[in-house]
PDB file of C-alpha atoms in Angstrom:
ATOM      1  CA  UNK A   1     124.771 107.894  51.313  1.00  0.00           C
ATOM      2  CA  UNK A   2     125.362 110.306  54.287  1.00  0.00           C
ATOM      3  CA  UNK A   3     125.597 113.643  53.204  1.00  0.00           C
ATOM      4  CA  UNK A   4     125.078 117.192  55.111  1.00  0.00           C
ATOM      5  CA  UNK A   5     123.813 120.028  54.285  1.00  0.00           C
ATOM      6  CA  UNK A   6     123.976 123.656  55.769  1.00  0.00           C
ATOM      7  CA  UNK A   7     122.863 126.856  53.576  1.00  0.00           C
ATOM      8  CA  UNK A   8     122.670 130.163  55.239  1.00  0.00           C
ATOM      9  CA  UNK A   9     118.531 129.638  55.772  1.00  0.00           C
ATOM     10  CA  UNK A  10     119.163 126.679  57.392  1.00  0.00           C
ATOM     11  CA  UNK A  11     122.086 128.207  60.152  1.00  0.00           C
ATOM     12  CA  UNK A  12     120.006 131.268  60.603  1.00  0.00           C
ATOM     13  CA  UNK A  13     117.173 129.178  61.310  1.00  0.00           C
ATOM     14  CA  UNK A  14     119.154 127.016  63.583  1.00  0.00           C
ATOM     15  CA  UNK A  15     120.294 130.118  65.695  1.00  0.00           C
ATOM     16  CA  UNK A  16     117.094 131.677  65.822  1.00  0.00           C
ATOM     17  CA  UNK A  17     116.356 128.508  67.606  1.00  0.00           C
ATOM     18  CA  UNK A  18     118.771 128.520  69.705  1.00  0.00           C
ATOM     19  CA  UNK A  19     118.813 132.217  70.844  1.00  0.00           C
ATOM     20  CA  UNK A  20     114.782 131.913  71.485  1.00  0.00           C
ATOM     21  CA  UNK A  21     115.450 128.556  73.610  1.00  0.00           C
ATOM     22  CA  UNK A  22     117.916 130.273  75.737  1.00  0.00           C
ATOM     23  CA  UNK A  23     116.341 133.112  75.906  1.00  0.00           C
ATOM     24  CA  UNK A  24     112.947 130.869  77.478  1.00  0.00           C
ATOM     25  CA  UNK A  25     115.644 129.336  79.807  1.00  0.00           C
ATOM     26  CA  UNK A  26     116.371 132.572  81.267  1.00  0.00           C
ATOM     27  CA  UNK A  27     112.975 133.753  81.234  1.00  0.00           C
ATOM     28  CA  UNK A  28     112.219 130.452  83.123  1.00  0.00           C
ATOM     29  CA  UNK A  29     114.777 130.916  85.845  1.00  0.00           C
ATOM     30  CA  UNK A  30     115.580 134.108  86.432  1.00  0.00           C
ATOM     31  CA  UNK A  31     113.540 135.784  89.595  1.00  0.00           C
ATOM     32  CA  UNK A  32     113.337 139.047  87.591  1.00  0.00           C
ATOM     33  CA  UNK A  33     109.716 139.181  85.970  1.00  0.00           C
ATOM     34  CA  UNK A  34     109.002 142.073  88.280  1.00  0.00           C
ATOM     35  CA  UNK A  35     111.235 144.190  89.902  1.00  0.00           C
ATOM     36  CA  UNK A  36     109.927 146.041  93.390  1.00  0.00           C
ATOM     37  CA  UNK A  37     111.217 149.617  94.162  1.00  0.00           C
ATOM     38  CA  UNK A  38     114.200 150.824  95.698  1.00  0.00           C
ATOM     39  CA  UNK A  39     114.907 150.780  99.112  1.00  0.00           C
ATOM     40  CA  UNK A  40     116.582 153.354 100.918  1.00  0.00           C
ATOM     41  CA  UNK A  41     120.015 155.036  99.347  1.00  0.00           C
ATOM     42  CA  UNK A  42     122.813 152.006 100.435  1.00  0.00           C
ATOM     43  CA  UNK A  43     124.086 149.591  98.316  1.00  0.00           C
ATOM     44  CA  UNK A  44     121.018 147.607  99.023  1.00  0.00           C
ATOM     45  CA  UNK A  45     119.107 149.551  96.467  1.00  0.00           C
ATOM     46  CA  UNK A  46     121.416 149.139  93.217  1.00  0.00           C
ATOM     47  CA  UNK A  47     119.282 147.093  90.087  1.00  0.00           C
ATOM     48  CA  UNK A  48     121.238 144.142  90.968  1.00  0.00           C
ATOM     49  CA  UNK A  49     119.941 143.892  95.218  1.00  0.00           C
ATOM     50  CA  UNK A  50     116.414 145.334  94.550  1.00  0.00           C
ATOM     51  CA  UNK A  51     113.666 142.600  95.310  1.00  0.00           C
ATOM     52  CA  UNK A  52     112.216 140.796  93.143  1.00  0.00           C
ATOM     53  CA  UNK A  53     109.766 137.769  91.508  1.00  0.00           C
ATOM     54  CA  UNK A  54     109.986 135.407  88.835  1.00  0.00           C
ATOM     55  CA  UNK A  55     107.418 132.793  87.777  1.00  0.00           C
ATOM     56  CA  UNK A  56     108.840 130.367  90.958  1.00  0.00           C
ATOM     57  CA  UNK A  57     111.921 132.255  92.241  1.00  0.00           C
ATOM     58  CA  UNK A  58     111.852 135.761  94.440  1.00  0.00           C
ATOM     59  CA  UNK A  59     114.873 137.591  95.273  1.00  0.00           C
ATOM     60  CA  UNK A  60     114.410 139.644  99.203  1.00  0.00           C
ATOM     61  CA  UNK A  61     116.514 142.649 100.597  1.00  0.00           C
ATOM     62  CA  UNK A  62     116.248 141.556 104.088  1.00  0.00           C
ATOM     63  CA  UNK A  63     115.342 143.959 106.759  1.00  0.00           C
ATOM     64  CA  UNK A  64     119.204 143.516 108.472  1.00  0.00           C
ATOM     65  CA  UNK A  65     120.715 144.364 105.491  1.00  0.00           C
ATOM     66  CA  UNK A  66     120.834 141.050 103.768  1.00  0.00           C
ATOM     67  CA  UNK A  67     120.110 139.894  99.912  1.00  0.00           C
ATOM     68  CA  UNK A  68     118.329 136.834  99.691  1.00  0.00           C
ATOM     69  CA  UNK A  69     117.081 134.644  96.485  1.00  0.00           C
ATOM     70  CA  UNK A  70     115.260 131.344  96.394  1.00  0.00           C
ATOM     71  CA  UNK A  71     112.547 128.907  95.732  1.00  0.00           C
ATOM     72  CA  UNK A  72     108.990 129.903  96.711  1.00  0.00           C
ATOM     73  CA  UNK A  73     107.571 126.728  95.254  1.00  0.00           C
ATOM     74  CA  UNK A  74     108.442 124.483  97.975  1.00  0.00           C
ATOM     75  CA  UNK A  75     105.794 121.897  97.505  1.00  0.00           C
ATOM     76  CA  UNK A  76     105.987 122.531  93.789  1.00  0.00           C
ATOM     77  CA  UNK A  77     102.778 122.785  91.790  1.00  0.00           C
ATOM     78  CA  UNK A  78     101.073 121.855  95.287  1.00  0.00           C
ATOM     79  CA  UNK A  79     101.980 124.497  96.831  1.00  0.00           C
ATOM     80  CA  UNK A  80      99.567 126.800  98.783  1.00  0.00           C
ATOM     81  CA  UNK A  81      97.904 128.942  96.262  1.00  0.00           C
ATOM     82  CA  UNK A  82      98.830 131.958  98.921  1.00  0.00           C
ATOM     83  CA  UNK A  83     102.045 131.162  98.714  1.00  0.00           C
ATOM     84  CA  UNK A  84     102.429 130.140  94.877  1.00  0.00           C
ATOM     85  CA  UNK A  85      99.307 131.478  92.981  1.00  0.00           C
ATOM     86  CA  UNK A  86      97.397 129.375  90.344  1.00  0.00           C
ATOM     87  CA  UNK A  87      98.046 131.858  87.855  1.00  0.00           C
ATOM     88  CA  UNK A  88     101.931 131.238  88.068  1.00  0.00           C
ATOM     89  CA  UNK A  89     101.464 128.168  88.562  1.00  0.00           C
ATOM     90  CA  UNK A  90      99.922 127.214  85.347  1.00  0.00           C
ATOM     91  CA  UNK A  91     102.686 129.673  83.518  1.00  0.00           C
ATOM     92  CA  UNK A  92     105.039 127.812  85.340  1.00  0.00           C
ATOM     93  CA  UNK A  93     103.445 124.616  83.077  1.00  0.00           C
ATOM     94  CA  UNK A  94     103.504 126.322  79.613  1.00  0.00           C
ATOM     95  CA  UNK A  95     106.529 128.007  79.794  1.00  0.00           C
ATOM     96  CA  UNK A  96     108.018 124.871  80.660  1.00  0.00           C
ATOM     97  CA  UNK A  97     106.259 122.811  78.485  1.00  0.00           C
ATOM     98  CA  UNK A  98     107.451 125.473  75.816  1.00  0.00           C
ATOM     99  CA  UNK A  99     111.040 125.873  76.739  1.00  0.00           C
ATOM    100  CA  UNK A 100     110.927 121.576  76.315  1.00  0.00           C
ATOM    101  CA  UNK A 101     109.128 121.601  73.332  1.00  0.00           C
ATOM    102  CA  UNK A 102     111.862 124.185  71.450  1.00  0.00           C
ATOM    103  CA  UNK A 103     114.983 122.746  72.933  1.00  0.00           C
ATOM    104  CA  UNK A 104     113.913 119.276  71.013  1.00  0.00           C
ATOM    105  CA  UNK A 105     113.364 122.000  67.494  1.00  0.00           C
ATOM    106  CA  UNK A 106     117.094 122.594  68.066  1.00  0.00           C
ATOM    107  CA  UNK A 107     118.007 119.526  67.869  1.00  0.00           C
ATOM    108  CA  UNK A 108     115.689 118.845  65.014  1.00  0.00           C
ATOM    109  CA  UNK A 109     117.096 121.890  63.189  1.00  0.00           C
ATOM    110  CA  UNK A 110     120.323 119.892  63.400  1.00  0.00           C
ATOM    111  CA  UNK A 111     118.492 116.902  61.966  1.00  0.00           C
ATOM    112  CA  UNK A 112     117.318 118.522  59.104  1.00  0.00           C
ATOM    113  CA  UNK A 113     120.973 119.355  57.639  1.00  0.00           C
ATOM    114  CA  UNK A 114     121.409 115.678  56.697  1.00  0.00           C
ATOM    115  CA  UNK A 115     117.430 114.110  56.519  1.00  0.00           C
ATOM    116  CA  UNK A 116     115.212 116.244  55.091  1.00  0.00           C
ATOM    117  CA  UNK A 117     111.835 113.997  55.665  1.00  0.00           C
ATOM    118  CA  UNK A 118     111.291 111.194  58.468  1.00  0.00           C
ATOM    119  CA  UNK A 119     107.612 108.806  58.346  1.00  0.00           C
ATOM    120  CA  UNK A 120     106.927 110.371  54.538  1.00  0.00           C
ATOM    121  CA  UNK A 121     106.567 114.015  56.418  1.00  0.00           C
ATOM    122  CA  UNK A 122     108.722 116.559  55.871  1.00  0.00           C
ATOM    123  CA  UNK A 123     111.022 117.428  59.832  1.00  0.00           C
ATOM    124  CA  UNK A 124     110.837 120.920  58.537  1.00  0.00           C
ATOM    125  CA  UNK A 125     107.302 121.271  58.404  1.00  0.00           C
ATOM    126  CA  UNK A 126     106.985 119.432  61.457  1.00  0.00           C
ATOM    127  CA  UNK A 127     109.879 121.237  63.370  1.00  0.00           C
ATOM    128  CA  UNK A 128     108.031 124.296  62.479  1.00  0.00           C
ATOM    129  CA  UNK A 129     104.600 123.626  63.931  1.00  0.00           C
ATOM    130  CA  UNK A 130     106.041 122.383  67.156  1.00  0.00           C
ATOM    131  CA  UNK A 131     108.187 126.243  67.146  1.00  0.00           C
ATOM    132  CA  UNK A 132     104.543 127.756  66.505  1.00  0.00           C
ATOM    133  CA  UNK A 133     103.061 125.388  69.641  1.00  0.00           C
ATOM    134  CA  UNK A 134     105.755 126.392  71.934  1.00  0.00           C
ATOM    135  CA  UNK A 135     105.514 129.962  71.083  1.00  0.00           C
ATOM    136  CA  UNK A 136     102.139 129.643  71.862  1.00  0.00           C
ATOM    137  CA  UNK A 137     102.831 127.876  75.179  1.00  0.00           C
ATOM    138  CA  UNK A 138     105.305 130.714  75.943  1.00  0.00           C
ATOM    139  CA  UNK A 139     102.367 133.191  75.077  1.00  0.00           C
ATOM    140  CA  UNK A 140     100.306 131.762  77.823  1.00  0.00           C
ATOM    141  CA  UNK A 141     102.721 132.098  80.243  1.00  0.00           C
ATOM    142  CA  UNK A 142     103.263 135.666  79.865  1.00  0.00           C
ATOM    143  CA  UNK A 143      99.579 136.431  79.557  1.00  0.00           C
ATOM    144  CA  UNK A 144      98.901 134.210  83.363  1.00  0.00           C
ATOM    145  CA  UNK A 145     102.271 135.943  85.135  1.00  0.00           C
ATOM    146  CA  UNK A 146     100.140 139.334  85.120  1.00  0.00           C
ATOM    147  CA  UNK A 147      97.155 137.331  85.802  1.00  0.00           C
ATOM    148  CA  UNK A 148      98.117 136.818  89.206  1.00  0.00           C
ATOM    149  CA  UNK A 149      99.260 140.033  90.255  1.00  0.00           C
ATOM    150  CA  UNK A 150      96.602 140.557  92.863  1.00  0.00           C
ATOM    151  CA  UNK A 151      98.272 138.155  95.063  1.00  0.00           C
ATOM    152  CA  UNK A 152      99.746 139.085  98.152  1.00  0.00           C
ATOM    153  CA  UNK A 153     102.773 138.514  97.717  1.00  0.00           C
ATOM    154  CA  UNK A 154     103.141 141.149  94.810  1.00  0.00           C
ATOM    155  CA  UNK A 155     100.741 143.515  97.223  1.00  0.00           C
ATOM    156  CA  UNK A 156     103.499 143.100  99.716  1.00  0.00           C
ATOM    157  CA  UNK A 157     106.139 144.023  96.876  1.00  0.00           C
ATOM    158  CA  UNK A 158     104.641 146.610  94.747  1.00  0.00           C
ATOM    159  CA  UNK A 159     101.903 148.493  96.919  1.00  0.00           C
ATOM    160  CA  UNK A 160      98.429 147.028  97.563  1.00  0.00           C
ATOM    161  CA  UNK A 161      97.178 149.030  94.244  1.00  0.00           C
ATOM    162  CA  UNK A 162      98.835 146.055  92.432  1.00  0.00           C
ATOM    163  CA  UNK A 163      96.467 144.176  90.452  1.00  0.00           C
ATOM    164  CA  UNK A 164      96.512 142.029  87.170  1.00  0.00           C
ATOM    165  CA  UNK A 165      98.269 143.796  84.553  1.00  0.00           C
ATOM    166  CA  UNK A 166      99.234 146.692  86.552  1.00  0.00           C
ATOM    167  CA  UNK A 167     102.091 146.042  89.054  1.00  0.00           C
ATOM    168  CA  UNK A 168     101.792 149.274  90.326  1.00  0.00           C
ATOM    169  CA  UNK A 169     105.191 150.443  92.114  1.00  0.00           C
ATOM    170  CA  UNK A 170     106.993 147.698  90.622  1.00  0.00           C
ATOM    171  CA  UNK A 171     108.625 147.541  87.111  1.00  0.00           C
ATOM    172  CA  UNK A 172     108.524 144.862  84.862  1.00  0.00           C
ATOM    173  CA  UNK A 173     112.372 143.075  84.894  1.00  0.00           C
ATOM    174  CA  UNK A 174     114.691 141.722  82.583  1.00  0.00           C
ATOM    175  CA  UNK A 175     112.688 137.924  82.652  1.00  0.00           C
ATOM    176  CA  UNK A 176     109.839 139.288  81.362  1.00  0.00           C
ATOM    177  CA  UNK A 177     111.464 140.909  78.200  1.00  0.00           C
ATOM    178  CA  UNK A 178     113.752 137.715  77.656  1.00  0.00           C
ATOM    179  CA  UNK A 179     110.208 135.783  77.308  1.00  0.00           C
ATOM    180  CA  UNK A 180     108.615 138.174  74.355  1.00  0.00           C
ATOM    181  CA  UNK A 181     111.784 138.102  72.574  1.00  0.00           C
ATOM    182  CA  UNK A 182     112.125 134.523  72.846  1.00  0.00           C
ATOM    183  CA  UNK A 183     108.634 134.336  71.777  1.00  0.00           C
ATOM    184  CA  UNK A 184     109.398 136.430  68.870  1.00  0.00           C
ATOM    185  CA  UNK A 185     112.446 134.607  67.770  1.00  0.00           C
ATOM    186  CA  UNK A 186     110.350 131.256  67.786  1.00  0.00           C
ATOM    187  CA  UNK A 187     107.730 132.539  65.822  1.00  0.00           C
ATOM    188  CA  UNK A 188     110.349 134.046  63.086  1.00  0.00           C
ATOM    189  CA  UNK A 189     112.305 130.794  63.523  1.00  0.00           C
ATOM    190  CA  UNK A 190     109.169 128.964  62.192  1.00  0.00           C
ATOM    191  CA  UNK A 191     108.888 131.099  59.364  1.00  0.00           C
ATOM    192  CA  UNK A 192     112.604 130.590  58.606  1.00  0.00           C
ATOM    193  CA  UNK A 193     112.410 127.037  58.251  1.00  0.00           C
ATOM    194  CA  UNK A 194     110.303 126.953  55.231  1.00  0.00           C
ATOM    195  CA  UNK A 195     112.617 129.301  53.553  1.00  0.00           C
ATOM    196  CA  UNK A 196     115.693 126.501  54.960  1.00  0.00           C
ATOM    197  CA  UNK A 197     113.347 123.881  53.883  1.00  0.00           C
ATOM    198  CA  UNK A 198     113.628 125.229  49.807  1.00  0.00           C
ATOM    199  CA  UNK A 199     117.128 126.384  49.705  1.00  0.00           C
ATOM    200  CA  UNK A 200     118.170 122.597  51.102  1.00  0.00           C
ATOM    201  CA  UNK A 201     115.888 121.337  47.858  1.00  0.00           C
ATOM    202  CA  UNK A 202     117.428 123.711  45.346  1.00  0.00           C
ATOM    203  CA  UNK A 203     119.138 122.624  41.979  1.00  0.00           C
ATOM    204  CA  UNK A 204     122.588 123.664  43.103  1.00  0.00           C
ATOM    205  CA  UNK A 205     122.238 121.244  46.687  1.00  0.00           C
ATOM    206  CA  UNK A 206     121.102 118.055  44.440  1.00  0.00           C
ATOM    207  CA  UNK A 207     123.597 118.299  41.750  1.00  0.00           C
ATOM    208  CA  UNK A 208     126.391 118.379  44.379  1.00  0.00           C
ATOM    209  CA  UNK A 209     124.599 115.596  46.497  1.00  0.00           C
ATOM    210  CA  UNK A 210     123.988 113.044  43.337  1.00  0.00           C
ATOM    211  CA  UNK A 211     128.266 114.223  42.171  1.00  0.00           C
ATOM    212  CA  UNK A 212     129.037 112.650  45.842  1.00  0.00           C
ATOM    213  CA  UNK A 213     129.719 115.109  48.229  1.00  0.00           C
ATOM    214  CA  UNK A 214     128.778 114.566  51.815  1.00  0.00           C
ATOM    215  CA  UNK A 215     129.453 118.155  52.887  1.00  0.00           C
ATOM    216  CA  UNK A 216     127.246 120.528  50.897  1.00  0.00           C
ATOM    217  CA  UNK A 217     127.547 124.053  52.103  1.00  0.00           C
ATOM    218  CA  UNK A 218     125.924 126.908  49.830  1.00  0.00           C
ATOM    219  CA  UNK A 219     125.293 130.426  50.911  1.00  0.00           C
TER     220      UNK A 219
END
């Protein structure tokens, strides 16, 4: 019989999910892990057209006057390590391998509303540990980002006093706070599935499974 299931653990866990996973996609993408200091009084100098670096991605105020964002990683993880440092590089890995591994928990969160086991192990329990791994992978990358702010092209940004774990005249941007939350969220979301994982087991959820309804919603 197909039946679902959805009880108020299993929706909060479901968009704990999905706010951490979004919240890794912005931290992925977003050229704001540090933000360099204002420039001069114009326009040029608002939060929006400072300059600024992300784990791949740099945003420029150009010396005419211009705003500029783009790549840096042209050769991806080949890339010069003068021009792309190792450090980012290998947060560029786990907080992609991260941001992968949760987007396929979503989807599993899903799964669990109407299969509650798959190869005689339970997709909650499983679900979970993969949250913990990618929370861990996300962990990394935020601990290797500061890693590798002796590199020049932070020196260039934030004053040659930068050095890991203190940016110096830079301040750390929007990106970089997206990443702990989402890290925080996936870590609670883990937690939350064992408490979705009993309330989709409970005596009320059975009885109206085995009296034959396929849509089972209980607070």
């Amino acid at each position: 019989m197909c039946y679902v299931i959805i009880t108020s653990a299993s929706l909060v866990w479901f968009l704990c999910s999905l706010v951490a996973d979004m919240l890794f996609a912005v931290a992925l993408v977003t050229p704001r892990w540090l933000v360099g200091p204002a420039q001069g009084t114009d326009s040029t100098s608002s939060p929006h057209r400072q300059s600024s670096v992300g784990i791949y991605t740099r945003c420029k105020v150009m010396q005419e006057g211009g705003f500029q964002c783009g790549r840096f990683d042209l050769d991806g993880l080949a890339t010069d390590s003068s021009v792309y440092p190792s450090e980012w590089k290998a947060a560029m890995f786990f907080v992609t391998l991260g941001f992968s591994i949760l987007s396929v928990t979503v989807l599993l969160t899903l799964i669990t509303c109407c299969r509650q086991s798959a190869f005689g192990k339970s997709i909650h329990n499983m679900t979970a540990c993969a949250q913990v791994v990618a929370g861990i992978c996300m962990m990394l990358g935020l601990f290797l980002h500061p890693m590798g702010w002796r590199a020049n092209r932070i020196q260039r940004l934030c004053g040659m006093d930068a050095e890991p774990f203190y940016p110096a005249d830079c301040s750390i941007g929007v990106s970089f706070y997206c990443g702990i939350i989402g890290l925080l969220l996936t870590f609670t979301a883990a937690g939350i599935s064992l408490k979705a994982e009993s309330s989709n087991m409970r005596t009320r959820v059975r009885r109206r499974v085995e009296a034959g309804s396929k849509l089972v919603c209980i607070p």
